[in-house]
Coordinates of C-alpha atoms and ligand atoms in Angstrom, one line a residue:
M1 CA 105.7 70.8 77.4
N2 CA 106.5 70.1 81.1
K3 CA 107.9 73.7 81.6
E4 CA 105.0 75.3 79.8
L5 CA 102.5 73.1 81.8
A6 CA 104.1 74.1 85.0
D7 CA 104.0 77.8 84.1
L8 CA 100.3 77.4 83.1
L9 CA 99.3 75.6 86.3
F10 CA 101.3 77.7 88.7
K11 CA 100.9 81.2 87.1
D12 CA 100.9 82.9 90.5
V13 CA 103.9 81.1 91.9
K14 CA 106.8 83.6 91.4
I15 CA 109.2 82.3 93.9
T16 CA 111.5 79.5 92.7
V17 CA 112.9 76.5 94.6
E18 CA 116.4 77.9 94.3
E19 CA 115.4 81.2 95.9
I20 CA 113.7 79.2 98.7
E21 CA 116.7 76.9 99.3
E22 CA 119.0 80.0 99.5
K23 CA 116.9 81.3 102.4
Y24 CA 116.9 78.1 104.5
K25 CA 120.7 77.9 105.1
E26 CA 122.4 75.0 106.8
R27 CA 122.3 75.2 110.6
N28 CA 125.4 76.1 112.4
L29 CA 125.5 73.2 114.9
P30 CA 128.2 71.1 116.4
D31 CA 128.9 67.7 114.8
G32 CA 126.5 65.1 115.9
A33 CA 123.8 67.6 117.0
Y34 CA 120.2 66.4 116.4
V35 CA 117.6 68.7 114.9
T36 CA 114.3 67.2 116.0
R37 CA 110.7 68.5 115.9
F38 CA 107.2 68.0 117.1
G39 CA 104.7 68.3 114.2
P40 CA 101.3 67.9 115.6
S41 CA 98.1 68.5 113.6
P42 CA 95.7 70.8 115.5
T43 CA 92.9 68.2 115.8
G44 CA 91.8 69.1 119.3
F45 CA 93.5 66.5 121.4
M46 CA 96.9 66.0 122.6
H47 CA 97.5 62.4 123.9
V48 CA 100.3 60.9 125.8
G49 CA 101.5 59.2 122.7
N50 CA 102.3 62.8 121.2
L51 CA 103.8 63.7 124.4
Y52 CA 106.0 60.7 124.5
G53 CA 107.4 61.4 121.0
A54 CA 107.8 65.1 121.8
F55 CA 109.6 64.4 125.0
I56 CA 112.2 62.0 123.5
S57 CA 112.7 64.4 120.6
S58 CA 113.4 67.3 122.9
L59 CA 115.7 65.3 125.1
L60 CA 117.8 64.1 122.1
A61 CA 118.1 67.5 120.7
K62 CA 119.2 68.8 124.1
Q63 CA 121.6 66.0 124.8
T64 CA 123.4 66.5 121.5
G65 CA 123.5 70.3 121.5
G66 CA 120.9 70.5 118.7
V67 CA 117.6 72.1 118.2
F68 CA 114.0 70.9 119.0
Y69 CA 111.2 73.0 117.3
L70 CA 107.5 73.0 117.1
R71 CA 105.8 72.9 113.7
I72 CA 102.1 73.0 113.4
E73 CA 100.8 70.6 110.6
D74 CA 97.5 72.0 109.7
T75 CA 97.0 70.8 106.2
D76 CA 93.9 69.1 107.1
S77 CA 91.5 71.9 107.7
K78 CA 88.4 69.6 108.0
R79 CA 89.9 68.0 111.2
E80 CA 91.1 71.2 112.7
K81 CA 89.6 72.3 116.0
V82 CA 89.4 75.7 117.7
G83 CA 91.7 76.1 120.5
A84 CA 93.8 73.0 119.4
I85 CA 97.1 74.9 119.0
E86 CA 96.8 76.4 122.3
A87 CA 96.1 73.0 123.8
I88 CA 99.3 71.7 122.2
I89 CA 101.4 74.6 123.5
D90 CA 99.9 74.2 127.0
G91 CA 100.4 70.5 126.9
L92 CA 104.1 70.9 126.1
K93 CA 104.6 73.7 128.7
A94 CA 102.9 71.5 131.4
F95 CA 105.5 68.9 131.0
D96 CA 108.5 71.2 130.6
I97 CA 109.1 70.3 127.0
N98 CA 110.8 73.4 125.9
Y99 CA 111.4 74.6 122.4
T100 CA 113.5 77.5 121.5
E101 CA 112.3 77.7 117.9
G102 CA 109.1 77.2 116.2
Y103 CA 105.4 78.1 116.2
G104 CA 104.8 81.1 118.5
V105 CA 108.6 81.4 119.2
G106 CA 110.0 82.2 115.8
G107 CA 113.2 81.3 114.2
D108 CA 115.2 81.4 111.0
Y109 CA 113.4 78.5 109.4
G110 CA 109.7 79.7 109.6
P111 CA 106.9 80.0 109.2
Y112 CA 106.3 77.2 111.5
I113 CA 102.7 76.6 110.5
Q114 CA 102.1 74.7 107.3
S115 CA 99.1 76.8 106.1
E116 CA 101.5 79.8 105.9
R117 CA 103.9 77.9 103.8
V118 CA 101.6 77.0 100.9
D119 CA 103.7 79.2 98.3
I120 CA 106.7 77.1 99.2
Y121 CA 104.9 73.7 98.6
K122 CA 103.6 75.1 95.3
A123 CA 107.0 76.1 94.2
Y124 CA 108.3 72.5 94.7
A125 CA 105.1 71.1 93.0
K126 CA 105.8 73.4 90.1
K127 CA 109.3 72.2 89.9
L128 CA 108.2 68.5 89.8
V129 CA 105.6 69.3 87.1
S130 CA 108.3 71.1 85.1
E131 CA 110.5 68.1 85.4
G132 CA 107.7 65.7 84.3
K133 CA 107.7 64.1 87.9
A134 CA 104.2 65.3 88.8
Y135 CA 100.9 65.9 86.8
P136 CA 97.5 67.3 87.1
C137 CA 94.8 64.7 87.6
F138 CA 91.2 65.7 86.8
M139 CA 89.5 62.6 87.9
T140 CA 86.2 63.4 89.6
E141 CA 85.0 62.2 93.1
E142 CA 82.7 59.7 91.3
E143 CA 85.5 58.2 89.1
L144 CA 87.8 57.8 92.2
A145 CA 85.0 56.2 94.2
E146 CA 84.3 53.7 91.5
I147 CA 88.0 52.8 91.2
R148 CA 88.1 52.4 94.8
S149 CA 85.1 50.1 95.1
G150 CA 86.4 48.0 92.2
Q151 CA 89.8 47.7 94.1
E152 CA 88.0 46.7 97.3
L153 CA 85.9 44.1 95.5
R154 CA 89.0 42.6 93.9
K155 CA 91.0 43.0 97.1
E156 CA 93.5 45.0 95.3
K157 CA 95.7 47.7 96.7
I158 CA 93.7 51.0 97.0
G159 CA 95.0 54.1 95.1
I160 CA 95.9 55.6 91.8
Y161 CA 98.7 53.6 90.3
G162 CA 99.4 51.6 87.1
S163 CA 96.5 51.5 84.7
Y164 CA 94.3 53.4 87.2
A165 CA 96.5 56.5 86.7
V166 CA 94.8 57.5 83.5
D167 CA 95.7 61.1 83.7
R168 CA 99.4 60.5 83.8
D169 CA 99.6 60.5 80.0
L170 CA 97.2 63.3 79.2
S171 CA 98.5 65.4 76.4
F172 CA 99.1 69.2 76.8
D173 CA 96.0 69.8 74.7
E174 CA 93.8 67.5 76.7
I175 CA 95.0 69.2 79.9
K176 CA 94.3 72.6 78.4
E177 CA 90.8 71.5 77.4
H178 CA 90.1 70.4 81.1
L179 CA 91.3 73.7 82.3
A180 CA 89.3 75.7 79.8
K181 CA 86.2 73.9 81.1
G182 CA 87.2 74.9 84.6
D183 CA 87.6 71.2 85.7
S184 CA 89.1 70.9 89.2
Y185 CA 92.3 68.9 89.6
V186 CA 94.8 67.7 92.1
I187 CA 98.7 67.4 91.4
R188 CA 99.8 63.8 91.7
L189 CA 103.3 62.5 92.0
K190 CA 104.3 60.4 89.0
S191 CA 105.7 57.6 91.1
P192 CA 108.8 56.1 89.6
G193 CA 108.4 53.1 91.8
D194 CA 107.6 49.4 91.1
S195 CA 105.6 47.6 93.8
H196 CA 107.2 44.4 92.6
N197 CA 110.6 45.6 93.9
N198 CA 111.2 45.3 97.6
I199 CA 113.1 48.0 99.4
I200 CA 114.9 47.9 102.7
L201 CA 114.1 50.9 104.8
H202 CA 116.3 51.6 107.9
D203 CA 114.4 52.5 111.0
L204 CA 116.4 53.6 114.0
I205 CA 114.2 51.7 116.4
K206 CA 112.8 48.8 114.5
G207 CA 115.9 48.2 112.4
D208 CA 115.6 47.2 108.7
I209 CA 112.1 47.0 107.4
T210 CA 111.5 45.4 104.0
L211 CA 108.5 46.9 102.1
P212 CA 107.4 47.1 98.5
E213 CA 108.4 50.2 96.7
N214 CA 105.7 52.8 96.3
D215 CA 103.9 52.9 93.0
I216 CA 101.0 55.0 94.0
D217 CA 100.7 58.4 92.4
E218 CA 100.0 60.1 95.6
V219 CA 98.3 63.4 95.7
I220 CA 100.8 66.3 96.7
L221 CA 98.6 69.2 96.2
K222 CA 94.9 69.0 96.8
K223 CA 92.2 70.7 94.7
D224 CA 92.5 73.9 96.9
G225 CA 96.2 74.0 96.3
I226 CA 96.9 72.9 99.9
P227 CA 99.6 70.1 100.1
T228 CA 99.0 66.8 101.7
Y229 CA 100.8 65.9 104.9
H230 CA 103.2 63.5 102.9
F231 CA 104.3 66.3 100.6
A232 CA 104.4 69.2 103.2
H233 CA 106.5 67.4 105.9
V234 CA 109.1 66.2 103.6
I235 CA 109.7 69.6 102.3
D236 CA 109.6 71.2 105.7
D237 CA 112.0 68.6 107.2
H238 CA 114.3 69.3 104.3
L239 CA 114.2 73.1 104.6
M240 CA 114.3 73.2 108.4
H241 CA 117.3 70.8 108.3
T242 CA 115.6 68.2 110.6
T243 CA 118.0 65.4 111.2
H244 CA 115.8 62.9 113.1
V245 CA 112.1 62.3 112.8
L246 CA 110.4 60.6 115.7
R247 CA 106.9 59.7 115.0
G248 CA 104.2 57.2 115.7
D249 CA 104.5 53.8 113.9
E250 CA 101.2 54.2 112.2
W251 CA 103.4 56.1 109.6
V252 CA 105.5 53.0 108.8
P253 CA 103.3 52.0 105.8
S254 CA 103.9 55.6 104.3
F255 CA 107.6 55.3 104.9
P256 CA 108.4 54.1 101.3
K257 CA 106.2 57.0 100.0
H258 CA 108.1 59.6 102.1
L259 CA 111.6 58.2 101.0
Q260 CA 110.4 58.2 97.5
L261 CA 109.2 61.9 97.7
N262 CA 112.7 62.8 99.2
Q263 CA 114.4 61.1 96.2
V264 CA 112.2 62.7 93.6
L265 CA 112.7 66.1 95.2
G266 CA 116.4 65.5 95.3
F267 CA 116.6 65.7 99.2
K268 CA 118.8 63.8 101.6
P269 CA 116.2 62.2 103.8
C270 CA 116.4 62.5 107.6
K271 CA 116.7 59.5 109.8
Y272 CA 113.4 58.1 110.8
A273 CA 112.5 56.5 114.2
H274 CA 109.0 54.9 114.4
I275 CA 107.8 54.7 117.9
A276 CA 105.7 51.7 119.1
P277 CA 102.2 52.8 120.3
L278 CA 101.3 53.0 123.9
T279 CA 98.9 50.3 125.0
K280 CA 96.7 49.7 128.0
K281 CA 95.9 46.6 130.0
E282 CA 92.2 46.1 130.7
D283 CA 90.6 42.9 132.1
G284 CA 93.7 41.1 131.5
K285 CA 93.8 42.1 127.8
I286 CA 96.2 44.5 126.1
R287 CA 94.7 47.0 123.7
K288 CA 95.4 50.3 122.1
F289 CA 94.6 53.5 124.0
S290 CA 91.3 55.0 123.0
K291 CA 90.5 58.7 122.9
R292 CA 86.9 57.9 123.9
K293 CA 87.3 55.4 126.6
D294 CA 90.5 56.3 128.4
P295 CA 90.6 59.8 130.1
E296 CA 94.2 59.2 131.0
F297 CA 95.1 59.2 127.3
A298 CA 94.7 63.0 127.2
V299 CA 97.6 64.9 128.6
S300 CA 95.3 67.3 130.2
Y301 CA 94.2 64.6 132.6
Y302 CA 97.3 64.5 134.6
E303 CA 97.5 68.0 135.9
E304 CA 93.9 67.8 137.3
A305 CA 94.6 64.3 138.7
G306 CA 97.4 65.9 140.6
I307 CA 100.1 63.7 139.0
P308 CA 103.4 65.5 139.0
K309 CA 104.8 66.4 135.7
D310 CA 108.3 65.2 136.8
G311 CA 106.7 61.8 137.6
V312 CA 105.2 61.7 134.1
R313 CA 108.5 62.6 132.6
L314 CA 110.3 59.9 134.6
Y315 CA 107.8 57.3 133.5
L316 CA 108.1 58.3 129.8
A317 CA 111.8 57.9 130.1
T318 CA 111.2 54.6 131.7
L319 CA 109.2 53.5 128.8
A320 CA 111.5 55.0 126.3
N321 CA 114.6 53.1 127.3
T322 CA 114.6 49.7 129.0
N323 CA 117.7 50.5 131.1
F324 CA 116.5 53.9 132.3
E325 CA 114.7 52.7 135.5
E326 CA 117.6 50.8 136.9
W327 CA 119.9 53.9 136.2
Y328 CA 117.4 56.3 137.9
L329 CA 117.0 54.1 140.9
Q330 CA 120.9 54.0 141.3
N331 CA 121.5 57.8 140.5
K332 CA 119.6 59.6 143.1
D333 CA 121.0 63.0 142.4
K334 CA 120.9 62.9 138.6
S335 CA 118.3 64.3 136.3
I336 CA 116.8 62.7 133.3
E337 CA 119.1 64.8 131.0
D338 CA 122.0 63.1 132.4
F339 CA 120.9 59.8 131.1
K340 CA 122.2 58.8 127.6
F341 CA 119.1 57.9 125.5
S342 CA 119.6 55.4 122.6
F343 CA 117.2 54.4 119.9
K344 CA 118.5 50.8 120.3
K345 CA 117.0 50.5 123.7
M346 CA 113.5 51.7 122.6
P347 CA 110.8 49.2 122.6
T348 CA 109.9 47.9 119.1
G349 CA 106.4 46.7 119.9
G350 CA 103.3 48.1 121.8
T351 CA 104.4 49.6 125.0
L352 CA 102.3 49.1 128.1
F353 CA 101.3 52.4 129.8
D354 CA 100.5 51.3 133.3
M355 CA 99.0 53.8 135.7
E356 CA 100.0 51.8 138.7
K357 CA 103.6 51.8 137.5
L358 CA 103.4 55.6 136.9
N359 CA 102.1 55.9 140.5
N360 CA 105.0 54.0 141.9
I361 CA 107.5 56.1 140.0
C362 CA 105.7 59.2 141.3
R363 CA 106.0 57.8 144.9
T364 CA 109.8 57.4 144.4
Y365 CA 109.9 60.9 142.9
F366 CA 108.1 62.4 145.8
S367 CA 110.3 60.5 148.3
R368 CA 113.4 62.1 146.7
I369 CA 112.6 65.8 146.7
S370 CA 112.5 68.2 149.6
A371 CA 109.4 68.8 151.7
E372 CA 109.6 72.5 150.8
T373 CA 109.5 71.6 147.1
I374 CA 106.4 69.4 147.5
Y375 CA 104.7 72.0 149.7
N376 CA 105.2 74.8 147.0
D377 CA 104.2 72.6 144.1
A378 CA 101.1 71.2 146.0
L379 CA 100.2 74.9 146.9
D380 CA 100.0 75.7 143.2
Y381 CA 97.9 72.6 142.6
Y382 CA 95.4 73.3 145.4
K383 CA 95.1 76.9 144.6
K384 CA 93.7 75.9 141.3
Y385 CA 91.7 72.8 142.3
D386 CA 90.7 73.1 145.9
Q387 CA 90.7 76.6 147.4
D388 CA 89.6 75.5 150.9
F389 CA 92.6 73.1 151.3
Y390 CA 94.9 75.7 149.8
E391 CA 93.9 78.1 152.6
L392 CA 94.6 75.5 155.3
M393 CA 97.9 74.8 153.7
V394 CA 98.8 78.5 153.9
K395 CA 97.6 78.7 157.5
D396 CA 99.3 75.6 158.7
K397 CA 102.4 75.7 156.6
D398 CA 104.8 74.7 159.3
K399 CA 102.6 71.8 160.4
L400 CA 102.3 70.4 156.9
T401 CA 105.9 70.9 156.0
A402 CA 106.9 69.1 159.2
F403 CA 104.5 66.3 158.3
L404 CA 106.0 66.0 154.9
N405 CA 109.4 65.7 156.5
I406 CA 108.7 62.8 158.6
E407 CA 110.9 59.9 157.6
R408 CA 112.1 61.9 154.6
D409 CA 115.8 61.7 155.2
S410 CA 115.7 58.0 156.3
K411 CA 117.2 55.1 154.4
R412 CA 113.7 53.9 153.5
P413 CA 111.8 57.1 152.8
R414 CA 108.0 57.1 153.0
K415 CA 106.2 56.3 149.8
D416 CA 102.7 57.2 150.8
I417 CA 102.4 60.1 148.3
A418 CA 102.0 59.5 144.6
T419 CA 99.9 62.6 143.7
Y420 CA 99.3 66.0 145.0
K421 CA 95.7 64.6 145.9
D422 CA 97.3 62.2 148.2
I423 CA 98.9 65.0 150.3
K424 CA 95.4 66.0 151.5
I425 CA 94.3 62.5 151.9
E426 CA 97.4 61.4 153.8
S427 CA 97.8 64.5 156.0
S428 CA 94.2 65.6 156.6
Y429 CA 94.2 64.7 160.3
I430 CA 96.9 67.1 161.2
F431 CA 94.5 69.9 160.3
N432 CA 92.1 70.6 163.1
D433 CA 89.5 72.1 160.7
I434 CA 89.3 68.8 158.8
F435 CA 89.7 66.5 161.8
Y436 CA 86.7 67.6 163.7
Q437 CA 84.3 67.7 160.7
D438 CA 82.4 64.4 161.3
R439 CA 83.3 62.2 164.2
N440 CA 82.0 59.0 162.6
E441 CA 83.9 59.7 159.4
T442 CA 87.1 60.6 161.3
Y443 CA 87.2 57.4 163.2
K444 CA 85.5 55.1 160.7
D445 CA 88.5 52.7 160.6
I446 CA 88.7 52.3 164.4
N447 CA 86.7 49.6 166.0
E448 CA 88.8 48.2 168.7
D449 CA 88.3 48.6 172.5
I450 CA 90.5 51.5 173.7
D451 CA 92.0 51.3 177.2
F452 CA 91.3 55.0 178.2
D453 CA 93.0 54.4 181.5
I454 CA 96.5 54.0 180.0
V455 CA 95.8 56.6 177.4
N456 CA 94.9 59.2 180.0
K457 CA 98.0 58.3 182.2
Y458 CA 100.1 58.8 179.1
I459 CA 98.7 62.2 178.5
E460 CA 99.6 63.1 182.1
I461 CA 103.2 62.0 181.8
Y462 CA 103.8 63.0 178.2
Q463 CA 107.2 64.8 177.7
D464 CA 108.3 66.3 174.5
F465 CA 111.5 64.3 174.2
N466 CA 114.2 65.2 171.7
S467 CA 115.1 61.6 171.3
E468 CA 112.7 58.9 169.9
D469 CA 114.4 56.2 172.1
E470 CA 113.6 58.2 175.3
W471 CA 110.1 58.8 174.1
Y472 CA 109.6 55.0 173.4
N473 CA 111.1 54.0 176.7
Q474 CA 108.6 56.2 178.6
I475 CA 105.7 54.3 176.9
K476 CA 107.4 51.1 177.6
V477 CA 107.6 51.7 181.3
L478 CA 104.0 52.9 181.5
A479 CA 102.9 49.9 179.5
E480 CA 104.6 47.5 181.8
E481 CA 103.3 49.2 184.9
N482 CA 99.7 48.8 183.5
G483 CA 99.8 45.2 182.6
Y484 CA 101.1 45.4 179.0
A485 CA 104.1 43.5 177.8
P486 CA 107.1 45.7 177.1
S487 CA 107.8 43.7 173.9
V488 CA 105.8 41.8 171.5
K489 CA 108.3 38.9 172.0
M490 CA 107.4 38.7 175.7
Y491 CA 103.8 38.9 175.0
K492 CA 103.9 36.1 172.5
E493 CA 105.7 33.9 175.1
N494 CA 103.1 34.4 177.8
P495 CA 100.0 35.9 176.3
T496 CA 97.8 35.2 179.2
L497 CA 100.0 37.2 181.6
Y498 CA 99.2 40.5 179.8
K499 CA 96.4 42.8 178.5
G500 CA 98.4 43.3 175.4
H501 CA 101.7 44.6 174.5
I502 CA 103.6 47.9 173.9
G503 CA 102.6 47.9 170.2
D504 CA 98.9 47.8 171.3
V505 CA 99.4 50.9 173.5
C506 CA 101.1 52.8 170.6
E507 CA 98.3 51.8 168.2
M508 CA 95.6 53.1 170.7
I509 CA 97.4 56.4 170.9
R510 CA 97.8 56.5 167.1
H511 CA 94.1 55.7 166.5
L512 CA 92.8 58.4 168.9
L513 CA 95.4 60.9 167.6
T514 CA 94.8 60.5 164.0
G515 CA 91.6 58.5 163.5
R516 CA 93.8 56.2 161.3
V517 CA 95.3 52.7 161.6
K518 CA 98.2 53.6 159.4
T519 CA 100.3 56.7 159.7
P520 CA 103.9 57.8 159.5
N521 CA 106.0 57.9 162.7
L522 CA 103.9 58.5 165.8
Y523 CA 106.7 60.1 167.8
Q524 CA 106.9 62.8 165.2
L525 CA 103.1 63.1 164.8
L526 CA 102.7 63.8 168.5
K527 CA 105.2 66.6 168.2
I528 CA 103.4 68.1 165.3
I529 CA 99.8 67.7 166.6
G530 CA 100.8 68.5 170.3
I531 CA 99.7 67.0 173.6
E532 CA 97.0 69.5 174.3
E533 CA 95.4 68.8 170.9
F534 CA 95.7 65.0 171.6
K535 CA 93.7 65.6 174.9
K536 CA 90.9 67.3 172.9
R537 CA 90.9 64.4 170.3
V538 CA 90.5 61.9 173.0
D539 CA 87.4 63.8 174.2
F540 CA 86.2 64.0 170.7
Y541 CA 86.4 60.2 170.3
T542 CA 84.5 59.6 173.5
T543 CA 81.6 62.0 172.7
E544 CA 78.3 60.3 171.7
K545 CA 78.2 59.0 168.3
Ligands
LIG601 N1 101.2 65.8 111.7 C1 101.5 64.4 112.0 C2 100.5 63.9 113.1 O1 99.9 64.6 113.8 C3 102.9 64.3 112.4 C4 103.5 63.1 111.9 C5 105.1 63.5 111.9 O2 105.6 63.7 113.0 O3 105.6 63.4 110.8 O4 100.4 62.6 113.1

């Protein structure tokens, strides 16, 4: 009867499982190569958690000489959003997560979108029905709802299993009667499991997990013939020869179900790694990220905020493996790809995603790359988000590059830039167009008495020295001649003897030159801005408020 039933239910399905398997040949890859994938559902939002999984999956494939591919899992059409697939593709691209196979790229194992693979899933469902491992279930929505509320009331497990699975044992005649009446149905797996048995599931990150065997007759094909995620992804991972599945640990409860599906279908399951969720600290409390409350959860946030993609990648790597950060700090010239990732070093519990930490990593990142690279990347950013500053950057390219180069090659490079936005904030005073916009705004942090006498004398004697020591000595001599101590130490020993010390003189120059109390190296800034311009700025400061 099973064979006849299968033929009756799947009249239109001509292709057989054998024919399909024949098409999806083994991959020709070196030993130990990982085949990983990113399988997002196009629900309109790509979040950092998705990115994290995709990033590690792609790295593992790359490091092992394997393949990372993109598969769109669109079996839930109700949740699908217009433009969501493009958002996923853009999100991956924005963070250099490259795939050489998959949706939009092609490959030998496609189609790479589940809605175009329905015939394949049906062929497997047909096979299961013909083997008596799956069956049509005609229960109505009302019947299902009633079972569910009874189960909730009695605090039982929710689902169709055991005595609730009434259609398991329908006779062929009863099924034909339903069909004759045009009753709609789903195909359910006839679960061979017994929930009294515990099984041990091996997770690459969490280790062995003990869970009860699945005894729920899970839906594998919905009323419209579309598969459920559970059924579709197991078949796809088998046919596409995925070796390692990395996914969020919200899938752990379904893990027994998925292994059972593999077993029933006669597949060798892939290895699974369930990634702990990213969490956020707010008001001292740790909570899960929220789509609604946390703009930084969306991957689209980072580009606009000017956070460099490489900084985000470094941070994801830091989160992924506890020993990454130390390695990165010690290996200045290596790239993430050179680090050996391991599942064993991945966190097993909630992983705090801390924006401050990300910022610090970005500061280190910016301190390690060349001024030219920063300039060019920032140019792309400002072209898109701030046309006025973009034009200034183009006009004053040499000035800005020189500014970015201050203290760059030193032992302790500057760490004042964490985002592309910071470039404008930190450097704005080198651009005359910005500096002179609003006198009160420019000098808002300066509220000390300035000794114009010494500043003017300095302007007169200024020399464009090529040595910082010579430059400093000149100010020292000037300071001493004008009643300032040539060292802080001397000032501290006899404060009443002096008007102040050399440091005070430098600060006055810095304030008038930049409008700031904190800047990079003053000697370099004077060179970049120039003495003529400094003179003008002193006048600007003394103009009426
Ligand atoms: N489509 C699933 C999701 O978006 C993917 C889970 C998996 O990677 O297996 O959550």
